[in-house]
Coordinates of C-alpha atoms and ligand atoms in Angstrom, one line a residue:
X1 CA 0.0 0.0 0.0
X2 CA 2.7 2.5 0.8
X3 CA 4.8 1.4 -1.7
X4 CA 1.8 2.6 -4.7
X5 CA 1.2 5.6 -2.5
X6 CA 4.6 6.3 -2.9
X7 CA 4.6 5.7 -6.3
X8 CA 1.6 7.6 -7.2
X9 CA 3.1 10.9 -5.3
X10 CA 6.1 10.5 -7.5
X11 CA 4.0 9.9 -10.8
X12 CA 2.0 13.0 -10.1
X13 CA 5.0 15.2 -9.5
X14 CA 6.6 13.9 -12.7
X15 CA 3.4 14.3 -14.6
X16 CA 3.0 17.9 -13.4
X17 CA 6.9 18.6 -14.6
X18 CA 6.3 16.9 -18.3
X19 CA 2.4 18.9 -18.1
X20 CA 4.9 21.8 -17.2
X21 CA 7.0 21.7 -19.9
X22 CA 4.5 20.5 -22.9
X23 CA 3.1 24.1 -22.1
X24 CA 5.9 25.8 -23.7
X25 CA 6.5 23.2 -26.7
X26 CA 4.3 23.6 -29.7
X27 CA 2.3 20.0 -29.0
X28 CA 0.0 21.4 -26.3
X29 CA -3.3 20.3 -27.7
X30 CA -2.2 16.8 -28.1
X31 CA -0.1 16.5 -25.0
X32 CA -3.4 17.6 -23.4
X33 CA -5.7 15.0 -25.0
X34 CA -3.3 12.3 -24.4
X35 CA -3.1 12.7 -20.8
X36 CA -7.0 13.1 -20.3
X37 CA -7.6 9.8 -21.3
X38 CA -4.3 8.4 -20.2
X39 CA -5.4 9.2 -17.0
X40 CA -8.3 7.1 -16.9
X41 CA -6.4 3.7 -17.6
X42 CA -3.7 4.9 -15.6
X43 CA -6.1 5.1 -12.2
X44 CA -8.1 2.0 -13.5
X45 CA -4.3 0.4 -13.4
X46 CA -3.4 1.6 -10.2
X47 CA -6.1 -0.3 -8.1
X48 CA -5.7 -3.5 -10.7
X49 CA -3.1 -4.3 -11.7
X50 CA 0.0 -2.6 -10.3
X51 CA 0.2 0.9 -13.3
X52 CA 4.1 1.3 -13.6
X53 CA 5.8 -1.7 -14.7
X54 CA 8.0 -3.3 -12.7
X55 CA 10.8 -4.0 -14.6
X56 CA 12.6 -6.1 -12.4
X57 CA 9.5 -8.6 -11.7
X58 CA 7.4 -8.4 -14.9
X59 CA 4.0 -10.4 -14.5
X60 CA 5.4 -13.9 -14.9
X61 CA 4.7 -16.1 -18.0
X62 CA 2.8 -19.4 -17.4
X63 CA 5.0 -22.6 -18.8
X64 CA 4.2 -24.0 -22.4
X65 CA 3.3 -27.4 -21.5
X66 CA 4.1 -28.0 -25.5
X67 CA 0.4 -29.6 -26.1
X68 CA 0.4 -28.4 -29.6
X69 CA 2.8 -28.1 -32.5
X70 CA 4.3 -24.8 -33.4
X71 CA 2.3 -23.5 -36.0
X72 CA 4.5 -22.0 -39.0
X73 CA 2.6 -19.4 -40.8
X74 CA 2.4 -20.1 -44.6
X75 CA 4.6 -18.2 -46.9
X76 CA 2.6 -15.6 -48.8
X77 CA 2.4 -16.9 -52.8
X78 CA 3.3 -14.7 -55.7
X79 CA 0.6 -13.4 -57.5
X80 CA 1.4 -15.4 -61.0
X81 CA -0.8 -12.8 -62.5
X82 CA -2.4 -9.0 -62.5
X83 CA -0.4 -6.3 -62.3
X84 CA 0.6 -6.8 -58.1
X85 CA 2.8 -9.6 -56.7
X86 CA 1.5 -9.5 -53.4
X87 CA -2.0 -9.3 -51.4
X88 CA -2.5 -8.2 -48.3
X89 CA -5.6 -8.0 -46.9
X90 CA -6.2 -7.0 -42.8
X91 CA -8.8 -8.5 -41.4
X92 CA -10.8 -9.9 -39.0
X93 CA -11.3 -13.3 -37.8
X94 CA -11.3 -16.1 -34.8
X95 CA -9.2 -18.4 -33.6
X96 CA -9.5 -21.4 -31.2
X97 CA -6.5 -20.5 -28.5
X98 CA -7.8 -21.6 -25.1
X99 CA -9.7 -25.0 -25.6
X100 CA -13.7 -24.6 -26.4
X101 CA -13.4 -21.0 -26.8
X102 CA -13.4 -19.0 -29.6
X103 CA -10.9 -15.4 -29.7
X104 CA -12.0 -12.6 -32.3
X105 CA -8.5 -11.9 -33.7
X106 CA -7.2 -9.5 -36.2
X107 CA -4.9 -11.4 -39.3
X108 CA -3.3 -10.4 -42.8
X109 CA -4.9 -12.8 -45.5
X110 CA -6.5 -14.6 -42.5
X111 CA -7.6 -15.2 -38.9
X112 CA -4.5 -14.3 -36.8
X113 CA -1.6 -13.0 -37.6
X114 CA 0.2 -13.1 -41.0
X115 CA 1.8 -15.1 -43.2
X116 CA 5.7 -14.6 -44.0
X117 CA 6.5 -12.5 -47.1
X118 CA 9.8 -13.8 -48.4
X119 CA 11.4 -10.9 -51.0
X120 CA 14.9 -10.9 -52.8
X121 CA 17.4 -8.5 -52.9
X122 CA 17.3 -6.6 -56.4
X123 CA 13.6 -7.4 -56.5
X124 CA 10.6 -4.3 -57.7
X125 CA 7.7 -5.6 -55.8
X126 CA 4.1 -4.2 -55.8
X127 CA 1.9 -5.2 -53.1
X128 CA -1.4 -4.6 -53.1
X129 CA -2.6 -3.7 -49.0
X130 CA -6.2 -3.7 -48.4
X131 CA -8.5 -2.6 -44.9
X132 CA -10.9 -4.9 -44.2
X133 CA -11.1 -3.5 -40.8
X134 CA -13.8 -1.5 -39.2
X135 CA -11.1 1.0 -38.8
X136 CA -8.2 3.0 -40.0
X137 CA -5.0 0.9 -40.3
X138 CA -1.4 1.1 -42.4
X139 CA 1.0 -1.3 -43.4
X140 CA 4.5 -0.5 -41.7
X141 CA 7.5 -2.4 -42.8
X142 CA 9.2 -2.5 -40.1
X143 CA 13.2 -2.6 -40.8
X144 CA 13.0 -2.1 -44.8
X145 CA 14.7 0.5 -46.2
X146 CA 12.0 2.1 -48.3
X147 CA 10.6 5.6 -49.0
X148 CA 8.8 7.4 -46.7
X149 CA 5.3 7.6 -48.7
X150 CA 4.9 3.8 -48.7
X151 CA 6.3 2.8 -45.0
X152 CA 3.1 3.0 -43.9
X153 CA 3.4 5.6 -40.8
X154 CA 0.8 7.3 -39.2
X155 CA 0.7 9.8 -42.1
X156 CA -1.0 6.9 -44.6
X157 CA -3.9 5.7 -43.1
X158 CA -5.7 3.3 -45.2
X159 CA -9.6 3.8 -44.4
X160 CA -11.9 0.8 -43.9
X161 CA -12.6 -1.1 -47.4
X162 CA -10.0 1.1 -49.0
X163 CA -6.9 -0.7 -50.7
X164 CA -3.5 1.0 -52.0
X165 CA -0.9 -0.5 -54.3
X166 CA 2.6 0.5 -53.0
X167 CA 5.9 -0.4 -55.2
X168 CA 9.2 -0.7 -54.0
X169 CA 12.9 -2.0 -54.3
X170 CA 14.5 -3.9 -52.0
X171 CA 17.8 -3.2 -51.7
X172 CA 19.1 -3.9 -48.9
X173 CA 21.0 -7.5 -47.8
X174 CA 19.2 -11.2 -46.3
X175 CA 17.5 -10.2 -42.8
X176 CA 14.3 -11.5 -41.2
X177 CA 12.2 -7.9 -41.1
X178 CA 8.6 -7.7 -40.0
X179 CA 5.2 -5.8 -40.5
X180 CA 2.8 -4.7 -38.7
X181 CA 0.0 -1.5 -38.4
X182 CA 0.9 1.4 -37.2
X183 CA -2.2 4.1 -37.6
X184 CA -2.0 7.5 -35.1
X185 CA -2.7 5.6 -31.1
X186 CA -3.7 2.5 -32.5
X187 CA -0.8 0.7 -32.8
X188 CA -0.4 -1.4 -29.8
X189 CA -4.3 -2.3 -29.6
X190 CA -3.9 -3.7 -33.3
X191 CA -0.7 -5.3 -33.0
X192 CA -2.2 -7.1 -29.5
X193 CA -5.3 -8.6 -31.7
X194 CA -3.0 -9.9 -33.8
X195 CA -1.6 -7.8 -37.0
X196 CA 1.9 -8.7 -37.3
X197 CA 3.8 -11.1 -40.3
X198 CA 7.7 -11.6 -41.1
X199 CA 9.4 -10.3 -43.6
X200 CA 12.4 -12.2 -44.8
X201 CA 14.9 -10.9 -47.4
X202 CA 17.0 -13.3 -49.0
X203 CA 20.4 -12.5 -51.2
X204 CA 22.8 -14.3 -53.5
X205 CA 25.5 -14.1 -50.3
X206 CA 23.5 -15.8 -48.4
X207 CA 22.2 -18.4 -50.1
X208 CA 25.8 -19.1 -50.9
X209 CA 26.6 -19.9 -47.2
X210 CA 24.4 -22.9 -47.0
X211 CA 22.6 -21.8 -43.5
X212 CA 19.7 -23.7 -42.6
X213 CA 17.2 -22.6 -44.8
X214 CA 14.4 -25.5 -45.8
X215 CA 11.2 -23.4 -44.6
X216 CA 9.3 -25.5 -41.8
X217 CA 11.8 -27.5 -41.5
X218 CA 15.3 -27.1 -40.1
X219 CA 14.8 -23.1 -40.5
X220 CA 11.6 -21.5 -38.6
X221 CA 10.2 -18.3 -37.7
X222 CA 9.7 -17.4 -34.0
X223 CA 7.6 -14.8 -33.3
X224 CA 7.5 -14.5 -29.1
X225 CA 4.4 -12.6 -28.1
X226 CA 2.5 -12.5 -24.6
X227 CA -1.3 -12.0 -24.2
X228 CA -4.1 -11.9 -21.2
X229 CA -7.1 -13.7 -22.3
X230 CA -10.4 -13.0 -20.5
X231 CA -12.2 -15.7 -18.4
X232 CA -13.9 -16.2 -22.1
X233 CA -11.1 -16.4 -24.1
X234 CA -11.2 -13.2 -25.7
X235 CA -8.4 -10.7 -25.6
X236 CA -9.4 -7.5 -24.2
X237 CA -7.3 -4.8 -24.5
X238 CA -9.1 -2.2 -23.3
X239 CA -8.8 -4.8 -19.7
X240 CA -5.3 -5.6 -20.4
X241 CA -3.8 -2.1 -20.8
X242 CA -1.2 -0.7 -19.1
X243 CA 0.1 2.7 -20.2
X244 CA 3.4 1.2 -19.1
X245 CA 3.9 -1.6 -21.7
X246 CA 0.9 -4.2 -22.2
X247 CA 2.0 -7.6 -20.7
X248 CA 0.1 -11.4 -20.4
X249 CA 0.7 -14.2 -18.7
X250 CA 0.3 -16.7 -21.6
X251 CA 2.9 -17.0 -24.3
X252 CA 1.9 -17.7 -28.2
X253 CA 5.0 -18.2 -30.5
X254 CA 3.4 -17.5 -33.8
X255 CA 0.4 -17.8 -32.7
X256 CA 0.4 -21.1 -31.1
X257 CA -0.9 -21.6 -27.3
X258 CA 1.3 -23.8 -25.5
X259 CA 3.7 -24.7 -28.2
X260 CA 6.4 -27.4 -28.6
X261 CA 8.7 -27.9 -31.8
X262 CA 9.8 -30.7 -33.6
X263 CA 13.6 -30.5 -34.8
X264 CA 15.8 -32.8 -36.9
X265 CA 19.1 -33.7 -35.3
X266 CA 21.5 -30.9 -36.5
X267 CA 21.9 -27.8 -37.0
X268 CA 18.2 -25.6 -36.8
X269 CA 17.8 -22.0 -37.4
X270 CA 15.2 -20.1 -35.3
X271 CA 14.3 -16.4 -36.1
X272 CA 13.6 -14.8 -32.8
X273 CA 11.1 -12.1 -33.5
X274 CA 9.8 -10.5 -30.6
X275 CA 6.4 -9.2 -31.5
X276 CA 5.2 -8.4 -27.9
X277 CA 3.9 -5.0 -26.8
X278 CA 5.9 -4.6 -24.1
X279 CA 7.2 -7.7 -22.7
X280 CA 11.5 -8.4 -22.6
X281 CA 12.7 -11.7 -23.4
X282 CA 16.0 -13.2 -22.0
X283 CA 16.3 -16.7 -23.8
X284 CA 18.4 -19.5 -22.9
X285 CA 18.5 -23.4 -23.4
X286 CA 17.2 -25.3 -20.3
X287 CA 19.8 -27.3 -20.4
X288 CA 22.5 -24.5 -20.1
X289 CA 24.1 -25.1 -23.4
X290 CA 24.9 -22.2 -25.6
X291 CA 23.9 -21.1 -28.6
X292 CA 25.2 -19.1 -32.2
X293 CA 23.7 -16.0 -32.8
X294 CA 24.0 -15.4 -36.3
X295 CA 22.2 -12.7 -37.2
X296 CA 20.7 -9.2 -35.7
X297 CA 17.8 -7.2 -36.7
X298 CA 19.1 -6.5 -40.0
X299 CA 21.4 -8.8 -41.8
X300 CA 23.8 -11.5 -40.8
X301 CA 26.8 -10.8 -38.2
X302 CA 30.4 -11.1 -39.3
X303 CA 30.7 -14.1 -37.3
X304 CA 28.6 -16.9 -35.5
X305 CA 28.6 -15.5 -32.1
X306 CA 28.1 -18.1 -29.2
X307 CA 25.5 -17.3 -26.7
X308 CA 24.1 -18.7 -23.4
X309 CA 21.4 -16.0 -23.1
X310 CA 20.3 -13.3 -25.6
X311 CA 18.2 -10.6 -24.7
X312 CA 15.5 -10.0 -26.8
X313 CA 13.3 -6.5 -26.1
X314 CA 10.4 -5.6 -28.0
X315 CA 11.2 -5.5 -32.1
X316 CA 14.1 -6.7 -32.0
X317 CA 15.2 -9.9 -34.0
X318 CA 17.9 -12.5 -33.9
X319 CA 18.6 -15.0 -35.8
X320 CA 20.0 -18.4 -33.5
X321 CA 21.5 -21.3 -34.5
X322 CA 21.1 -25.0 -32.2
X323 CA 22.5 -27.9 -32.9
X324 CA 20.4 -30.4 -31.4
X325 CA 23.3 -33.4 -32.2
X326 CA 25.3 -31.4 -30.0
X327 CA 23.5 -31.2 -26.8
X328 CA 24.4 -33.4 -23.6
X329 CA 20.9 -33.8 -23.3
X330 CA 17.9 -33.1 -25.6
X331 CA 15.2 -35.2 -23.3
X332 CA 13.4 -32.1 -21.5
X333 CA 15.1 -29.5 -23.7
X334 CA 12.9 -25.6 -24.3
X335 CA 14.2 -22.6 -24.6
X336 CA 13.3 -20.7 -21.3
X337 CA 13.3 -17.1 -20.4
X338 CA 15.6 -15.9 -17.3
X339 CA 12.7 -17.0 -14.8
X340 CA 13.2 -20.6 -15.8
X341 CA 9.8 -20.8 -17.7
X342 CA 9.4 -23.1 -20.5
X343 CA 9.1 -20.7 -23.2
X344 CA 9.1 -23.8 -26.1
X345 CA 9.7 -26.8 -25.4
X346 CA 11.6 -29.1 -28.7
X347 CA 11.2 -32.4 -29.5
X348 CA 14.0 -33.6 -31.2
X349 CA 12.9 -36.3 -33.7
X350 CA 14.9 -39.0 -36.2
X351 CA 15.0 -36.2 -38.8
X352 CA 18.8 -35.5 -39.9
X353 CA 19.6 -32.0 -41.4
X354 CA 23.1 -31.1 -42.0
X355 CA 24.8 -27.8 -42.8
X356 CA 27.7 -26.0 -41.6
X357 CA 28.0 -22.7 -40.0
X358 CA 30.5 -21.0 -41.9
X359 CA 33.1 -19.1 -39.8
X360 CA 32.7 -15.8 -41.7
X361 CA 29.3 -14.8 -42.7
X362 CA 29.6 -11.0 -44.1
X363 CA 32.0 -8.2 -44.2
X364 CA 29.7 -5.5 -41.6
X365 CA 32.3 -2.6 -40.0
X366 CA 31.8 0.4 -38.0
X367 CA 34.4 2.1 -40.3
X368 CA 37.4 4.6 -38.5
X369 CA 35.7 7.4 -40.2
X370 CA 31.7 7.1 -38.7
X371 CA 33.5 6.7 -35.1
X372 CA 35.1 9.9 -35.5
X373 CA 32.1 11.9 -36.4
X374 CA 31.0 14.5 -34.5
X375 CA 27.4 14.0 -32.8
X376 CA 24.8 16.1 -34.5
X377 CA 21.6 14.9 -32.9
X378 CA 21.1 14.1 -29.7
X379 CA 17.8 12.5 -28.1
X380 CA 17.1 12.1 -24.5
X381 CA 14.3 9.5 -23.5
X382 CA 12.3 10.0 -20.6
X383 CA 9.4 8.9 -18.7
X384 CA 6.9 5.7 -18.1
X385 CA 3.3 5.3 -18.6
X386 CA 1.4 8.1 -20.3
X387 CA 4.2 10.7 -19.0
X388 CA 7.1 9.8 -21.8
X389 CA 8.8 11.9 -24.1
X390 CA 11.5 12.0 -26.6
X391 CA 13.3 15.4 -26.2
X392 CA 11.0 17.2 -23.7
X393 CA 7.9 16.3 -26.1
X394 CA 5.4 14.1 -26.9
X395 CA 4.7 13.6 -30.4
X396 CA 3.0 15.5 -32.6
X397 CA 2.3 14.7 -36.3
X398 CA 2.3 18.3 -37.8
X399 CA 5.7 19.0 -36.2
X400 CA 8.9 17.5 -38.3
X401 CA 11.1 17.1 -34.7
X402 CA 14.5 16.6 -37.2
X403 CA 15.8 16.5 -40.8
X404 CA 18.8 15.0 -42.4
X405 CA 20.1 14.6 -46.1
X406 CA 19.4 11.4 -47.9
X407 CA 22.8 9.2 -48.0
X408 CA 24.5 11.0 -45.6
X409 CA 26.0 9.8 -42.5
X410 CA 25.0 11.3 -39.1
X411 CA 26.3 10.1 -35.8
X412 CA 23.1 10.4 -33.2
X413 CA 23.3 10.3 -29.4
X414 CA 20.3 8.3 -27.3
X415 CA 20.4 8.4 -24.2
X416 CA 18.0 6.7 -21.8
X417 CA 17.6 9.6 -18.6
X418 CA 16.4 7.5 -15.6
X419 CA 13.0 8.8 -13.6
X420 CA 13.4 9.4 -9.4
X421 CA 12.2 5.5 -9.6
X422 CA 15.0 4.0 -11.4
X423 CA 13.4 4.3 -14.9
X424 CA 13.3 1.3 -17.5
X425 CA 14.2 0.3 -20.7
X426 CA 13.0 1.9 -23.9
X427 CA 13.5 -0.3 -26.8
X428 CA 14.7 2.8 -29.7
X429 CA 13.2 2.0 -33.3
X430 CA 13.9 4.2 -36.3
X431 CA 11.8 3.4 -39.6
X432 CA 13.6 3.5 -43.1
X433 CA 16.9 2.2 -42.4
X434 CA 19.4 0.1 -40.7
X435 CA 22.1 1.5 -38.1
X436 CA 25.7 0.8 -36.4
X437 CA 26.0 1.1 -33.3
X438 CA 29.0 3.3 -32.6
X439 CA 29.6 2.7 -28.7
X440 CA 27.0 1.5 -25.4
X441 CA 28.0 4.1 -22.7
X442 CA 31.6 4.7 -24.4
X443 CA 32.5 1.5 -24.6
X444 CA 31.9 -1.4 -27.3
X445 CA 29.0 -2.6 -27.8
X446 CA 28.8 -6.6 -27.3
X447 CA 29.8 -8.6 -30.2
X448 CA 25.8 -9.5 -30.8
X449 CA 25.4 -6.2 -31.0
X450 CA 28.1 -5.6 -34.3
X451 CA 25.7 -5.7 -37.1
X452 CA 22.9 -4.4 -39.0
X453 CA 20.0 -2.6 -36.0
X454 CA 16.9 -1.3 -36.6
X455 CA 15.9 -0.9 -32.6
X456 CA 18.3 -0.9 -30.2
X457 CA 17.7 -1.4 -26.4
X458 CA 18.4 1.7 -23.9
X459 CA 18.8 0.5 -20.0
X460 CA 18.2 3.7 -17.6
X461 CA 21.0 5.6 -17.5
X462 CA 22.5 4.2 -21.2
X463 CA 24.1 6.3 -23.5
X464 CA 24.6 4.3 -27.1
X465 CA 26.3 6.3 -30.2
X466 CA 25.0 5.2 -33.7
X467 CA 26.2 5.5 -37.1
X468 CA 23.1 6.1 -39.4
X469 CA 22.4 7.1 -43.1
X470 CA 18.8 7.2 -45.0
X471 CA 19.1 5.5 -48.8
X472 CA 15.5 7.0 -49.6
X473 CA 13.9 10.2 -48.7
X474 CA 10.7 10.7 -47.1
X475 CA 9.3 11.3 -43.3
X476 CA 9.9 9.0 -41.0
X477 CA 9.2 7.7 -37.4
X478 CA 11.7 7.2 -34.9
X479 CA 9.6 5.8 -31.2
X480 CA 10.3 3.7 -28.1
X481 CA 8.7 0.6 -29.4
X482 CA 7.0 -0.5 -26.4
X483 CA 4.3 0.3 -28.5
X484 CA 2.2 2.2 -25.3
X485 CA 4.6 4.5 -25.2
X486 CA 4.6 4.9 -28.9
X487 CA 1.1 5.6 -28.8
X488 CA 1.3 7.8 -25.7
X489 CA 3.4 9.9 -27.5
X490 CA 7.1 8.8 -27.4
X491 CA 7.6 9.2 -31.1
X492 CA 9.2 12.1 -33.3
X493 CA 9.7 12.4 -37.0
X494 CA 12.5 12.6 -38.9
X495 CA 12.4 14.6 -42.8
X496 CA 15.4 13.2 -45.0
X497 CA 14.9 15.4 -48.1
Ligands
LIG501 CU1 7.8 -1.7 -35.6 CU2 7.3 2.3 -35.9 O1 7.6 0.3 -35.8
LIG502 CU1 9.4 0.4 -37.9
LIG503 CU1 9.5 3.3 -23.7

């Protein structure tokens, strides 16, 4: 009891500082409307569930008890002809998640979720993106470098019923990417009912490096995200919410309640997505063994790196490689989070796959010259539940917060400035582009942390250097992607003209 007292006296004097300083900064009206009906959850929260999160004990996750088989979304078929490759159609739809009850989902092409688009370096690809929806929604590639008019930010709402073709190249190198809505304060509730696919890119390098890669099959996608079902099997959001970061109890790994997965003996590839509002993972094998990482958010790393956790926050990917032949022990074996639950349990079957994981894997470099440029943007992150900003400021969609010329290289400062409670993490995303980072508090980042980033993980107090350039021009969002505080306002824009 003292303890939320406490913490309420300190969120009020916070909120009255931010309310303070919003006055002065030109998104008053929207600051204003925010924290109105903010402030509703947020008291709704307090007397519920606890309204700050707790970083340090985050609702726990119940144990898979691996009942059913991972399901592996299908990959999306090319359009063999028309004038688009591609379909996507948001929609709604149920699913059967807790037994004998039905959940009204959200899903691309189908009931929940999406199904993986798989596109190829060099490629031109239109995609047709259609709102079957009963409201507004986009289609945000989250990771691709592409043009600001067709990455689908909050600028390019698609109504209900209304389609869009969009056209672009890919350009940039193999990567497991992602999509998902992300329409003005309605990001988190559409991404929670289930809007959300993978994107993979493939290239000529690496299909010359023989990785697992047989879809389904010794190579599968992962996508780690925690929900709170009603006693009637719905998900409510509305119930659910916390302005601090949306969290569950119960676990679905693409899609599928209570998973297990089948493996080969050998080598198997699993693309960690995590597609949770809110919720951090740190994975590990029960068993202890380690792990490769192999890949970040945005292409492959220069080397296998070996791994006996990997924190995951949410956004970010990683692509890991297990080789179930050489475990002491595969009876019992899941991947669990740093609480010991059974996140996904394998079952190792009489399946044989072999490959093997080449010792170099691509030529990524933080070169001498982007470590010695000067910093010319600096943004300070700040704040939990409704009260974050970026900079002082909420964000405002008629305000361009930053520019920057297309091509060039800019070195940008984030720093993460803890609250009189300690503060927490704020997973940084930028749309449009792929980043170094430079240095984590002065220092080197880890060696997982040497390749391609599209979000990059801020502990309170953290100070991380990045190298970053825009190939295409447009306006672009740049957000903590616990995507409450996205909506609440912890977003800016960036112009690269
Ligand atoms: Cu996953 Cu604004 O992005
Ligand atoms: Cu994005
Ligand atoms: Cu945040």
């Amino acid at each position: 009891m003292m303890k939320s007292l406490m913490k309420w006296l300190i969120l009020a004097v916070i909120s009255s500082l931010i309310a303070g300083c919003s006055m002065s900064s030109t998104g008053e009206e929207s600051t204003d409307k925010h924290s109105e009906n903010g402030m509703n959850h947020d008291m709704s929260g307090m007397d519920g569930m606890d309204g700050h999160m707790d970083h340090d004990n985050p609702l726990p996750l119940k144990d898979s008890n691996g009942f059913n088989e991972l399901a592996v979304s299908p990959l999306l078929e090319k359009n063999t002809a028309g004038d688009v490759d591609y379909t996507l159609t948001a929609q709604k739809g149920n699913q059967l998640l807790l037994e004998g009850q039905t959940t009204e989902t959200y899903g691309y092409n189908g009931d929940f979720l999406g199904p993986v688009l798989k596109l190829r370096q060099g490629e031109t690809v239109r995609i047709k993106t259609v709102n079957a929806l009963d409201e507004d929604t986009t289609f945000h590639w989250h990771g691709l470098d592409v043009p600001g008019d067709v990455d689908g930010g909050p600028h390019n709402p698609l109504k209900p019923g209304e389609e869009r073709i969009i056209e672009f190249n890919v350009t940039q190198e193999a990567a497991t990417l992602w999509f998902h809505p992300h329409p003005h304060g309605k990001t988190s509730e559409q991404v929670y009912k289930g809007l959300a696919g993978l994107l993979y890119i493939e290239d000529e390098h690496s299909d010359s490096l023989n990785l697992p890669s047989d879809y389904g099959i010794n190579d599968f996608p992962v996508l780690l995200q925690d929900r709170a079902f009603t006693k009637t099997g719905e998900l409510n959001y509305e119930a659910a919410y916390n302005s601090d970061g949306t969290l569950g109890d119960r676990l679905l790994v693409n899609g599928t309640l209570d998973p297990k997965l089948s493996v080969p003996q050998g080598k198997v590839r699993l693309r960690l997505v995590n597609g949770s509002n809110a919720r951090n993972y740190t994975v590990a094998l029960s068993s202890g063994d380690s792990f490769q990482q192999i890949a970040t958010d945005g292409g492959l790393l220069n080397e296998p790196v070996a791994m006996d956790t990997l924190k995951l926050t949410p956004a970010e990917r990683a692509e890991i490689i297990i080789d179930f032949d050489g475990l002491q022990d595969v009876e019992n074996l899941s991947l669990v989070d740093d609480q010991g639950t059974i996140l996904l349990p394998f079952a190792v079957n009489d399946g044989q796959t072999s490959s093997e994981i080449p010792a170099k894997l691509n030529s990524f470099e933080v070169t001498g010259e982007e470590r010695n440029l000067p910093v010319t943007k600096r943004l300070e992150l700040f704040g939990m539940m409704d009260m974050v900003t970026i900079n002082g400021k909420k964000f405002d969609m008629n305000r361009i917060d930053m520019t920057q010329k297309v091509g060039e290289t800019e070195v940008w400062e984030l720093t993460n400035k803890p609250d009189p409670m300690g503060g927490m993490i704020h997973p940084f995303h930028i749309h449009g582009t792929q980043f170094k980072v430079i240095s984590v508090n002065g220092k080197e980042p880890d060696d997982n942390l040497k390749g391609w980033k599209d979000t990059v993980a801020l502990e309170p107090g953290d100070r991380v250097k990045i190298a970053i350039s825009f190939k295409n021009k447009g306006v672009y969002m740049y957000h903590c992607h616990i995507l409450e505080h996205e909506d609440n306002g912890m977003m800016g824009q960036i112009e690269v003209n």
